[in-house]
mmCIF file of C-alpha atoms in Angstrom:
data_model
loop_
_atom_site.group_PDB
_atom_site.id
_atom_site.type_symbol
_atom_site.label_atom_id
_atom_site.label_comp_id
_atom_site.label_asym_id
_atom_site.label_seq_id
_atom_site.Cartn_x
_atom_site.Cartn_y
_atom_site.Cartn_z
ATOM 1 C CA UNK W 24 53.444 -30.651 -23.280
ATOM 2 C CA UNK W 25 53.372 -34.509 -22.934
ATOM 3 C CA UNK W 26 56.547 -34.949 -25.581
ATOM 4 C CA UNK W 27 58.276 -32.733 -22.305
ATOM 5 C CA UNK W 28 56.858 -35.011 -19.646
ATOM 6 C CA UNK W 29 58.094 -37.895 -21.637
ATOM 7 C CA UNK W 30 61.561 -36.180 -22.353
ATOM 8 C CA UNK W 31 61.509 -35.705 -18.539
ATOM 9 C CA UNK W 32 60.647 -39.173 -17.646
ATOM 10 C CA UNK W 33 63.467 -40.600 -20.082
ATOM 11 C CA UNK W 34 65.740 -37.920 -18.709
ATOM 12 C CA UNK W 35 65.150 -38.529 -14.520
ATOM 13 C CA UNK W 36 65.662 -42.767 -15.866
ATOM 14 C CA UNK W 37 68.776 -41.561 -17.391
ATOM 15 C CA UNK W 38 70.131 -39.932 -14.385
ATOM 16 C CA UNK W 39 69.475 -42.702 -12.150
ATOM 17 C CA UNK W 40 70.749 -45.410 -14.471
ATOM 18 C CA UNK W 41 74.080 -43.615 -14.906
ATOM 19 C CA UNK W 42 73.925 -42.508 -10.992
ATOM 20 C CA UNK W 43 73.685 -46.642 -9.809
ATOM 21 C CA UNK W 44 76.090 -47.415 -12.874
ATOM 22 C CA UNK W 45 78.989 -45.721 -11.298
ATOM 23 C CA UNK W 46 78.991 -46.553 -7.980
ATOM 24 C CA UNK W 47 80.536 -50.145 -9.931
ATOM 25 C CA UNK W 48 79.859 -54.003 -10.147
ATOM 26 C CA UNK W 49 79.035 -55.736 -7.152
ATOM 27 C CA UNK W 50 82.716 -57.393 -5.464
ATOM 28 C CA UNK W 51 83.689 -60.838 -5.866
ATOM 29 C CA UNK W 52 82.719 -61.236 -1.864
ATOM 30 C CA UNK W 53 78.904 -60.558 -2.301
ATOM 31 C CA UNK W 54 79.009 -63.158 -5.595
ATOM 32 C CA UNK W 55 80.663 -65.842 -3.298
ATOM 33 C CA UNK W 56 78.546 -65.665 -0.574
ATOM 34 C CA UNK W 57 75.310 -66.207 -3.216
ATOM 35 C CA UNK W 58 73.911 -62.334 -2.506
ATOM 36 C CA UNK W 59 72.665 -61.536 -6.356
ATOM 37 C CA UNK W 60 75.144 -59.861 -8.439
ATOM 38 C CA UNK W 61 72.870 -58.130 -10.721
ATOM 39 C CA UNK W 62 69.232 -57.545 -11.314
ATOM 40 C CA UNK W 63 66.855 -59.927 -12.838
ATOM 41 C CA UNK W 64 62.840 -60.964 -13.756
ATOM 42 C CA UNK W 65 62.868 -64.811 -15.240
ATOM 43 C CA UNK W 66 59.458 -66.647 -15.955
ATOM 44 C CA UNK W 67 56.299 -67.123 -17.449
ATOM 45 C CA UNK W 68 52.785 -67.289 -16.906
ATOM 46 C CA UNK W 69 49.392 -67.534 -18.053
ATOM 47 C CA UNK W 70 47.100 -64.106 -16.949
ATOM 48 C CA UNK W 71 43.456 -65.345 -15.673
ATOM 49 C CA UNK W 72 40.848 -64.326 -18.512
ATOM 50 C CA UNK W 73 37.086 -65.272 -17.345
ATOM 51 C CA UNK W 74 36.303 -64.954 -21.012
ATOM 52 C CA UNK W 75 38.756 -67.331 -22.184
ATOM 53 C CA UNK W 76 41.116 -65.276 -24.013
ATOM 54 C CA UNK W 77 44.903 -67.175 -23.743
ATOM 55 C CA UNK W 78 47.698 -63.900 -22.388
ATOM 56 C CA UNK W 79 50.838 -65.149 -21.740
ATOM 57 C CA UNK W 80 53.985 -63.255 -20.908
ATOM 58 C CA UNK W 81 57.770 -64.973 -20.887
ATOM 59 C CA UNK W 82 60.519 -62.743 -19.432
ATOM 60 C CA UNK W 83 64.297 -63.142 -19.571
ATOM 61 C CA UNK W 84 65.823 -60.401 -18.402
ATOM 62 C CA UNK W 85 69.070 -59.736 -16.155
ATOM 63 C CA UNK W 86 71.433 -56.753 -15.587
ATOM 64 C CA UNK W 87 70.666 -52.704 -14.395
ATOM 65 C CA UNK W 88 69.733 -50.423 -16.927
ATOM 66 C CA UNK W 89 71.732 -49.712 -19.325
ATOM 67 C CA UNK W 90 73.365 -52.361 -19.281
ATOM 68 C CA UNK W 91 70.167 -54.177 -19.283
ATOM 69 C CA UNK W 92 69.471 -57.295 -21.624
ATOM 70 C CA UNK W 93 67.430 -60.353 -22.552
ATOM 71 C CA UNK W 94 64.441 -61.178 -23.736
ATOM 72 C CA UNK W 95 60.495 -61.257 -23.636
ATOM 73 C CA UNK W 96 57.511 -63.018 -25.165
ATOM 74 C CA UNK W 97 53.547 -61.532 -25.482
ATOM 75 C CA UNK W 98 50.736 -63.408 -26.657
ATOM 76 C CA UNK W 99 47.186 -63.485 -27.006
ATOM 77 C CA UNK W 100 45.121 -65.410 -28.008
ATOM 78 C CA UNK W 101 41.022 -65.168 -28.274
ATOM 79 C CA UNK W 102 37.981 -66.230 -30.663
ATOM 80 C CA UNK W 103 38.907 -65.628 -33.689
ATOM 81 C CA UNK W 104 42.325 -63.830 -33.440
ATOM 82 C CA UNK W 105 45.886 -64.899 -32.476
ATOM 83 C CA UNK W 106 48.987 -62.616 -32.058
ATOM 84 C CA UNK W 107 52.215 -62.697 -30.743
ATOM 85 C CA UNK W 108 55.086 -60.660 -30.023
ATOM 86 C CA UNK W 109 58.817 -60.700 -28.544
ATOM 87 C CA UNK W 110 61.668 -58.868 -28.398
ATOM 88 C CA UNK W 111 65.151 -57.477 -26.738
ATOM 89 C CA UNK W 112 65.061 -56.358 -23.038
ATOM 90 C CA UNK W 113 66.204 -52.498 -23.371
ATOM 91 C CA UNK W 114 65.890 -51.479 -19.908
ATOM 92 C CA UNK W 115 65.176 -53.508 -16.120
ATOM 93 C CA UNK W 116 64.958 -51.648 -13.023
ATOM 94 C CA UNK W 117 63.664 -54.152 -9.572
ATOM 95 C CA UNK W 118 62.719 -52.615 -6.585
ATOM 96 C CA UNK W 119 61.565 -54.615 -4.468
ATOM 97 C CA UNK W 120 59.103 -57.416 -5.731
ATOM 98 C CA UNK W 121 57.963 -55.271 -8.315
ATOM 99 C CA UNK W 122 60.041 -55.149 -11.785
ATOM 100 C CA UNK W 123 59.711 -52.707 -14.785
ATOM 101 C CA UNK W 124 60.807 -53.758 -18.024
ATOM 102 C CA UNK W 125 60.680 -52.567 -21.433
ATOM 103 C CA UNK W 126 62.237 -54.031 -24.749
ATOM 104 C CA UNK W 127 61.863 -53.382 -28.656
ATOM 105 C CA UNK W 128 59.655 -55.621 -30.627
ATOM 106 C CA UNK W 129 61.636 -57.700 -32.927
ATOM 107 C CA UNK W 130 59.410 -60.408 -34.070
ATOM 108 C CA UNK W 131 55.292 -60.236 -34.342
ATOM 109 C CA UNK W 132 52.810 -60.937 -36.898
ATOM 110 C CA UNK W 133 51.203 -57.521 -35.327
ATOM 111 C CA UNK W 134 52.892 -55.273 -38.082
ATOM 112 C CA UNK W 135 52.096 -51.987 -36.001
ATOM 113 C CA UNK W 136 54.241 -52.931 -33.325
ATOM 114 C CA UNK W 137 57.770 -53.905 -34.887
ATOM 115 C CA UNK W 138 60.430 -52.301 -33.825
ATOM 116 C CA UNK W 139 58.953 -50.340 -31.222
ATOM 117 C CA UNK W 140 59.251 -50.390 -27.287
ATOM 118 C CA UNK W 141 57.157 -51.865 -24.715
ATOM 119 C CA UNK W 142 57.091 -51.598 -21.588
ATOM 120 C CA UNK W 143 55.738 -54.038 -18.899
ATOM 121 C CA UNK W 144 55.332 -54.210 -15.308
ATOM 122 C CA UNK W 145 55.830 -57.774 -12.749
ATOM 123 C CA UNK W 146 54.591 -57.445 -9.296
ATOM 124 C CA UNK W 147 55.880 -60.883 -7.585
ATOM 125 C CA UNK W 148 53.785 -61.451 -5.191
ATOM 126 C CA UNK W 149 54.470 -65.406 -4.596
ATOM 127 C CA UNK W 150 51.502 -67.266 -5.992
ATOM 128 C CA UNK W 151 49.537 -64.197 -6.627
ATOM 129 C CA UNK W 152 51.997 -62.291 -9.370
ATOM 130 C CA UNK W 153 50.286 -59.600 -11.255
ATOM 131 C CA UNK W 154 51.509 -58.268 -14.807
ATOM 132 C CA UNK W 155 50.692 -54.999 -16.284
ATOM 133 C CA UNK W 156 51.766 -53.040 -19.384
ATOM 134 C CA UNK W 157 52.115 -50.130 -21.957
ATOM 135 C CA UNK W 158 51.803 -50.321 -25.964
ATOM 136 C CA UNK W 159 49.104 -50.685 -28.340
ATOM 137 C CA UNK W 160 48.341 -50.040 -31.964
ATOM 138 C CA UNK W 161 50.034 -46.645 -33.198
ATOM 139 C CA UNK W 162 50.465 -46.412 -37.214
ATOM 140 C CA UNK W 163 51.466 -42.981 -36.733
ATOM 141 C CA UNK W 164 54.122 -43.762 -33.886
ATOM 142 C CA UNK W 165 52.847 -41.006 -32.032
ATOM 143 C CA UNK W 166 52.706 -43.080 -28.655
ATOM 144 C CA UNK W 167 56.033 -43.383 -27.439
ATOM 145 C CA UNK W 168 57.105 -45.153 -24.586
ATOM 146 C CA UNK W 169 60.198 -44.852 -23.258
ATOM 147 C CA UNK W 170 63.083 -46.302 -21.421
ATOM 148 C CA UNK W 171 61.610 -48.708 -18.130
ATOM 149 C CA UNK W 172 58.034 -47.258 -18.560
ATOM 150 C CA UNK W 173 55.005 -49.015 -18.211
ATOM 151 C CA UNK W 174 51.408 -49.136 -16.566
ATOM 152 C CA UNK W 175 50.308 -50.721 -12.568
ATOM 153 C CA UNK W 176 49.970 -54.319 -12.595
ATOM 154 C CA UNK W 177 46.417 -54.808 -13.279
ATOM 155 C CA UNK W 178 45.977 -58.131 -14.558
ATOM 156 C CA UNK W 179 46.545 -61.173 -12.451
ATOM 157 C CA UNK W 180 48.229 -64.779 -12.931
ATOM 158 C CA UNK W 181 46.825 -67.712 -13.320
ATOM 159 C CA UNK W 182 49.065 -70.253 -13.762
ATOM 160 C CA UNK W 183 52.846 -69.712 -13.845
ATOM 161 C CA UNK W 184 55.238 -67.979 -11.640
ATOM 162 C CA UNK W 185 57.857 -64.688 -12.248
ATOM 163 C CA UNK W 186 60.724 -63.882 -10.202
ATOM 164 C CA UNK W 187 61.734 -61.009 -9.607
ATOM 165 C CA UNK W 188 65.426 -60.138 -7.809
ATOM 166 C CA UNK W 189 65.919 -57.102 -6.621
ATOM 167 C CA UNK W 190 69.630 -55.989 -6.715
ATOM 168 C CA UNK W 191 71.477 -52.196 -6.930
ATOM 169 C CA UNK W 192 75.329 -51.747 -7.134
ATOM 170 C CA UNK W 193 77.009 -50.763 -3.303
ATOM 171 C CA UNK W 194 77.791 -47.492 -2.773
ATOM 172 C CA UNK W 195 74.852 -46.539 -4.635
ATOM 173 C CA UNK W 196 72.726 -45.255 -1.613
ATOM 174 C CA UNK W 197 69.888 -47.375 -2.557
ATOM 175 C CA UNK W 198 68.209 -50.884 -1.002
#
């Protein structure tokens, strides 16, 4: 049962993506007149930990899934522990001030989470951003998650600032 809700979820992101990929590129009038072209989530920030653990997320990532790309950076560090992980962007959908991302891990020095996806989610909210996300350890790779999934924002910034640019291709019925 939940490898077909996740097959469904992939499937309904599929059938978006390829729905807002053909209605084409934005013209060469919307680029000139500064409108956004494609869309994106660019910066970094520190989350607010009253404990005094050190979360930081980095996000480059442009384009419309699939033709999605870029890159992000996770880390966290607390008493005791450090880790770190970044990757590709795989997949960015923006609607409104709220952007979902998810990438595959390239580098870490958390072995359990090369090479899989993550997902993360930006709410842009002008001083007040808010960052949540979806992974954790899985030896067995049993969680999956897929394509442009991840969790609420939950946790909030502290320092730092995320953009996120909202953008879908004309004709496509959306924004």
């Amino acid at each position: 049962m939940k490898r077909s809700r996740e097959l469904a979820a992939v499937g309904a992101a599929m059938v978006l993506a390829t729905t807002l990929v053909a209605a084409g590129p934005a013209s060469g009038a919307e680029e000139g007149k500064g409108k956004p072209v494609e869309p994106s989530l660019v910066g970094r920030a520190k989350m607010l930990r009253k404990d005094g653990q050190d979360v930081r997320f980095a996000f480059d990532a442009h384009g419309l899934f699939p033709e999605s790309r870029g890159t992000f950076r996770v880390s966290h560090a607390g008493e005791g522990f450090s880790a770190y992980f970044e990757g590709r962007v795989d997949c960015l959908v923006v609607g409104g001030p709220v952007a979902v991302v998810s990438g595959i891990v390239e580098d870490t020095n958390v072995p359990e989470l090369k090479d899989r996806r993550v997902g993360m989610t930006v709410y842009d909210n002008g001083g007040r951003d808010r960052v949540g996300y979806s992974w954790g350890p899985d030896p067995d790779r049993k969680f999956v998650v897929p394509p442009c999934m991840s969790s609420a924002p939950f946790e909030t910034v502290e320092t730092g600032d995320f953009k996120a640019v909202e953008w879908f291709p004309p004709g496509s019925g959306i924004g």
